[in-house]
Coordinates of C-alpha atoms in Angstrom, one line a residue:
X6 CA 81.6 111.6 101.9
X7 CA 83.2 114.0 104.7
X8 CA 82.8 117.7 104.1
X9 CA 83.7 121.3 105.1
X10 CA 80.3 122.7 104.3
X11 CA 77.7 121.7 106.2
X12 CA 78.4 123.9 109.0
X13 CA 78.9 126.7 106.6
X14 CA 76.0 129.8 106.7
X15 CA 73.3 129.3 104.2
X16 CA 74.3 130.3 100.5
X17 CA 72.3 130.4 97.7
X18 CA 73.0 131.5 93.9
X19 CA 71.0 130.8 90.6
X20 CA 71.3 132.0 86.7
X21 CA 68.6 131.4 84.3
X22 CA 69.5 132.8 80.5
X23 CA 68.1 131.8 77.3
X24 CA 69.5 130.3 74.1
X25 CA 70.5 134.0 73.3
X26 CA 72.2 135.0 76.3
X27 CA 69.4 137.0 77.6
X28 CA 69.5 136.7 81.4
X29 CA 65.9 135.8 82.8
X30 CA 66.6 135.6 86.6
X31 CA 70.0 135.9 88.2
X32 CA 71.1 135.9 92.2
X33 CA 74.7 136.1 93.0
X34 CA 75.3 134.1 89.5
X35 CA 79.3 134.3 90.3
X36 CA 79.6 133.2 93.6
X37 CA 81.9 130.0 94.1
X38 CA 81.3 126.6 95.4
X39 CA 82.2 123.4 95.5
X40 CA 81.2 122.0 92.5
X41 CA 80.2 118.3 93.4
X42 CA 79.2 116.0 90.7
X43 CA 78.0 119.2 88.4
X44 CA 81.7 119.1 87.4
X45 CA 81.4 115.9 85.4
X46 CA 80.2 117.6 82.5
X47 CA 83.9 119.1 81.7
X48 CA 84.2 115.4 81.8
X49 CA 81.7 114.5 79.7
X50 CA 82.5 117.2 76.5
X51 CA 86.3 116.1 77.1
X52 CA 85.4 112.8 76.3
X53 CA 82.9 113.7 73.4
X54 CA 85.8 115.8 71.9
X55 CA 87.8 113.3 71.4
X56 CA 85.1 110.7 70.2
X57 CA 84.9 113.6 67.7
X58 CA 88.6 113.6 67.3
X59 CA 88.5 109.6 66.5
X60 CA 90.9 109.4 69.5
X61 CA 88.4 107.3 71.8
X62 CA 84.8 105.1 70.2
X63 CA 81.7 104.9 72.2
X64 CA 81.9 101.2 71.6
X65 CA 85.4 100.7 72.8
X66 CA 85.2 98.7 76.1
X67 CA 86.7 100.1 79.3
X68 CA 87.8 98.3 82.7
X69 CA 85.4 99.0 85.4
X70 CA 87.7 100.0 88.5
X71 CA 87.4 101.0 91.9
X72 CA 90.7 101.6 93.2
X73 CA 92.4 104.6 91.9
X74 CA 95.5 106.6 92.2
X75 CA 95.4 110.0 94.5
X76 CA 97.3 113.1 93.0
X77 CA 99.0 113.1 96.2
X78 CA 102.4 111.9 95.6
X79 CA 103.0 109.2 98.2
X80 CA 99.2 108.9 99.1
X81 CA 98.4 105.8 97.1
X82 CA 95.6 104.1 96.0
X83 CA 91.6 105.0 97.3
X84 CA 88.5 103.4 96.8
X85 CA 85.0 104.6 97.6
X86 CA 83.1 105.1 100.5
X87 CA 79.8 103.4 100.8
X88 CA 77.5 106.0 99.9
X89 CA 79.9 107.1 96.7
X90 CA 80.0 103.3 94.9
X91 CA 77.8 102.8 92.1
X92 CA 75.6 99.7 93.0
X93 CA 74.0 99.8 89.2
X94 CA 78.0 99.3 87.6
X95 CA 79.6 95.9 87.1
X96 CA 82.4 94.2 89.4
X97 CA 85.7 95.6 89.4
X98 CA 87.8 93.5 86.5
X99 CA 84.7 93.0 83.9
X100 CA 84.0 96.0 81.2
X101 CA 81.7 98.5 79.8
X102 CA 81.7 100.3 77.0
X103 CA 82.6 104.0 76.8
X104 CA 79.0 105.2 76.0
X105 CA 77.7 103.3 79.2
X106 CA 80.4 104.7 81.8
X107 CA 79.6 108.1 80.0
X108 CA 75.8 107.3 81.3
X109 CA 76.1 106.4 84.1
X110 CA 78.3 108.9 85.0
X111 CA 75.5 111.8 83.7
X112 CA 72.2 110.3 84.9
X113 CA 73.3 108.3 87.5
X114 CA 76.9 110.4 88.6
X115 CA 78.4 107.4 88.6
X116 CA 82.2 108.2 90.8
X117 CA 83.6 105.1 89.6
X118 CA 82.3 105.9 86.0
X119 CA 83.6 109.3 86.0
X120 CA 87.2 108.5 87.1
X121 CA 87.3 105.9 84.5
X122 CA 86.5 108.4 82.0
X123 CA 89.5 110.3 83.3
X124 CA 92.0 108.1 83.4
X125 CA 91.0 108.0 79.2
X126 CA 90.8 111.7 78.9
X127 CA 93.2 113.3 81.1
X128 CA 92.3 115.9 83.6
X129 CA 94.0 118.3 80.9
X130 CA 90.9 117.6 78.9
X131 CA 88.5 118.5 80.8
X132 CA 90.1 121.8 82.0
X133 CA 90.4 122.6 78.4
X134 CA 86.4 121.7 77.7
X135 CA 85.7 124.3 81.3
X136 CA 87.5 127.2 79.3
X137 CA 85.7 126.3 75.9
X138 CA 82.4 126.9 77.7
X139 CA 84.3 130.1 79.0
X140 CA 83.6 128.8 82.5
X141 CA 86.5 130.3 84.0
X142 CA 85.9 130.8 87.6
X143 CA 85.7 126.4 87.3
X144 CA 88.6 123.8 88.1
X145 CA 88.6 120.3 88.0
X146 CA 92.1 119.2 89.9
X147 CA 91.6 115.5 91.1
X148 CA 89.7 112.4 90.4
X149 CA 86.1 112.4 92.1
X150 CA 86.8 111.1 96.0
X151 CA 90.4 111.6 96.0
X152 CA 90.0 112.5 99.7
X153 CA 94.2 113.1 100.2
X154 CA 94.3 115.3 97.2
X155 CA 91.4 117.1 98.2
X156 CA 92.9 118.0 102.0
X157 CA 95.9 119.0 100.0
X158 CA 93.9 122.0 98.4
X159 CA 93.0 119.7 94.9
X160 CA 89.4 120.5 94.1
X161 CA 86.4 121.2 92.1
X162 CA 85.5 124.4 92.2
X163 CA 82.2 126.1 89.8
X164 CA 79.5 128.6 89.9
X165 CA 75.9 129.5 88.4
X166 CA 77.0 131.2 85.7
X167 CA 79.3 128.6 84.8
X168 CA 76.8 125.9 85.0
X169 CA 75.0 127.8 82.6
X170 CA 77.6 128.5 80.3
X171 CA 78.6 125.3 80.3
X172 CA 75.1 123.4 79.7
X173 CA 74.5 126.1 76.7
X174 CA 77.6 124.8 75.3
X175 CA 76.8 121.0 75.5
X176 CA 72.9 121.9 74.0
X177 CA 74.1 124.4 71.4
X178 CA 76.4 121.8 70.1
X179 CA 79.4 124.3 70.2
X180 CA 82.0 121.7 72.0
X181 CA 80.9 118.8 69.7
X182 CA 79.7 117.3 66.2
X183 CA 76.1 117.2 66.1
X184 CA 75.9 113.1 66.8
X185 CA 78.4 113.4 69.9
X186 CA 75.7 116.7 70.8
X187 CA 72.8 114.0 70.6
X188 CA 74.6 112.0 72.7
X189 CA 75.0 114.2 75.5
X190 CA 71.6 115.3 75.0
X191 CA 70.1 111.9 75.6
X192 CA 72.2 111.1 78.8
X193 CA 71.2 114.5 80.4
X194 CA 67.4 113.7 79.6
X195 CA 67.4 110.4 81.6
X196 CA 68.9 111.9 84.5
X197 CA 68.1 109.9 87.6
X198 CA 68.4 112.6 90.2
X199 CA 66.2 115.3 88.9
X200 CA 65.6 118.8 91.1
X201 CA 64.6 121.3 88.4
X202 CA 63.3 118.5 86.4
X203 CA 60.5 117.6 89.0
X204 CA 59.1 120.5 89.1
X205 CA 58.3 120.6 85.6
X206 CA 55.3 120.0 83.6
X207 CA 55.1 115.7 82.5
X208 CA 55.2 117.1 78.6
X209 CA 58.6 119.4 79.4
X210 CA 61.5 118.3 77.4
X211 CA 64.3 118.8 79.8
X212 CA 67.8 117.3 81.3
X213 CA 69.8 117.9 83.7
X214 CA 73.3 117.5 85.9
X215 CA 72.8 117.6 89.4
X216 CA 75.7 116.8 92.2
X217 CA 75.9 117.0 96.0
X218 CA 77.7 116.3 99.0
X219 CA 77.3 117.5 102.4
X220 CA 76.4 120.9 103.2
X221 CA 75.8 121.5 99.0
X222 CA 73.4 121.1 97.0
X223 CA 73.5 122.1 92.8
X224 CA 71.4 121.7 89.7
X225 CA 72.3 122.6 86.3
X226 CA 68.8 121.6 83.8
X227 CA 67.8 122.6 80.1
X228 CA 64.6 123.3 80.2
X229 CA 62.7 123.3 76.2
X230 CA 64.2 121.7 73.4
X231 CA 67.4 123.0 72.8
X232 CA 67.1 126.0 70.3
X233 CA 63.0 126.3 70.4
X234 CA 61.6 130.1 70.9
X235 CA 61.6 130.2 75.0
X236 CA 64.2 127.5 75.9
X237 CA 66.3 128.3 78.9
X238 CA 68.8 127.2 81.0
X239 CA 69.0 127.6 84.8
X240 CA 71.6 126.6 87.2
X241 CA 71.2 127.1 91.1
X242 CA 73.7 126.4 93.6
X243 CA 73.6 126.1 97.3
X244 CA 75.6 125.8 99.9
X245 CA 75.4 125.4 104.1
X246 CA 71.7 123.9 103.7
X247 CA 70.2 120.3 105.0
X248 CA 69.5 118.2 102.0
X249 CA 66.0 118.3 102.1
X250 CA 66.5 122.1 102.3
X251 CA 68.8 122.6 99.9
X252 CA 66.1 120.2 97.4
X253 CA 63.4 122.5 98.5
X254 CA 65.1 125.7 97.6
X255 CA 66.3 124.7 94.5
X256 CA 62.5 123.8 93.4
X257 CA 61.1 127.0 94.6
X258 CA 63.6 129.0 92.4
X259 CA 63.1 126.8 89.5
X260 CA 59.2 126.8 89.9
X261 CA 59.6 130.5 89.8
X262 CA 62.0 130.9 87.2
X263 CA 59.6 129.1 84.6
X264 CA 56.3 130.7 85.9
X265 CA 58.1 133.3 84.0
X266 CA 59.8 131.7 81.0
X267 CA 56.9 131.6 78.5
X268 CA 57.1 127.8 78.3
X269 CA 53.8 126.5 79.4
X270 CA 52.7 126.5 82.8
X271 CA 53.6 124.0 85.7
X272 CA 50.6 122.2 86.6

């Protein structure tokens, strides 16, 4: 996907606070970026909501697409790039169910999967679920690779406080019924991208929403089972870095950040 930021300088932000609010570690916490694929979890509580709501069913089937429409009146239709297609979702014209394009979307962040998801929910939705969290520095304006909509100023914006705010209100089960809660919980823990994740211990119970695109680099991870004495959650956010960088840094703060957590020790 083509970008603005990788020639942008070096930027780096993180917020670590615990299921009480306490803040553990905290750089820059309200610094903006481009959110990447960390913005699919407004997606994901928007569509949990209305599971909730009896509006949408995890079993209901939904057409797998590739072609979408831009905001961008007059812009038409877009598909994917390459490197943004899903290779582990079915052809265009077959279905999934809701639950699956909701998975794929979290542990794999699935594109296709997400828009899908949107076209269900309405971007409405998931504005709504970003200022239930009280992430209000966040915006989701667009469907994910609507490149006309995006040169025209549409675009996903989020920061490390947000992140956090937004993963303790997915865990804590404060946007959702407790089986809609499990839900989410599951999909986060079998992330397929993990950052924070890999730098915990094997016997961690942790998930995470990671996203990038170049120049950017963010993680968003629960780390302790949600509502245990010395569960946290930390968010870092980078920006201007090479991807093996930006992979690195991320790791170092997180490594750090739970030397410190009272969670037993990375090995």
């Amino acid at each position: 996907m083509s970008s603005t930021h990788g020639g942008s300088a070096p930027k780096l932000s993180y917020f670590a606070a615990d299921a009480t609010g306490r803040v553990l570690a905290s750089s820059s916490p309200d610094t903006v970026f481009y959110a990447a694929s960390t913005i699919k979890l407004a997606v994901l509580i928007a569509a949990m909501r209305q599971v909730d709501a009896g509006r949408l069913e995890l079993s209901q089937p939904v057409l797998v697409k590739d072609r979408f429409p831009s905001r961008l009146p007059g812009a038409g239709d877009f598909t994917f790039d390459a490197e943004e297609t899903d290779a582990g979702m079915p052809p265009a014209g077959s279905t999934v169910t809701l639950a699956e394009a909701l998975g794929r979307m979290v542990y794999a962040s699935s594109n296709s999967g997400t828009n899908m998801v949107l076209e269900l929910t309405g971007m409405e939705a998931a504005a709504e679920a970003l200022s239930l969290c009280g992430a209000e520095s966040s915006r989701l304006e667009r469907l994910i690779s609507d490149h006309a909509a995006r040169d025209a100023g549409y675009t996903h914006e989020t920061t490390a406080a947000d992140l956090v705010r937004i993963m303790h209100a997915v865990i804590s089960g404060a946007v959702a019924g407790p089986d809609s809660t499990g839900f989410m919980l599951e999909q986060l823990r079998r992330q397929e991208h993990p950052v924070i994740g890999a730098v915990l211990p094997a016997t961690a119970d942790w998930g995470s929403k990671s996203g990038w695109v170049d120049g950017i680099h963010h993680d968003v991870a629960f780390i302790g089972s949600p509502g245990e004495p010395g569960s946290y959650v930390l968010a870092v956010c980078t920006q201007g870095y090479g991807p093996e960088q930006a992979v690195a840094a991320i790791k170092s703060v997180a490594a750090a950040v739970h030397q410190d957590s009272g969670l037993p020790n990375l090995v």
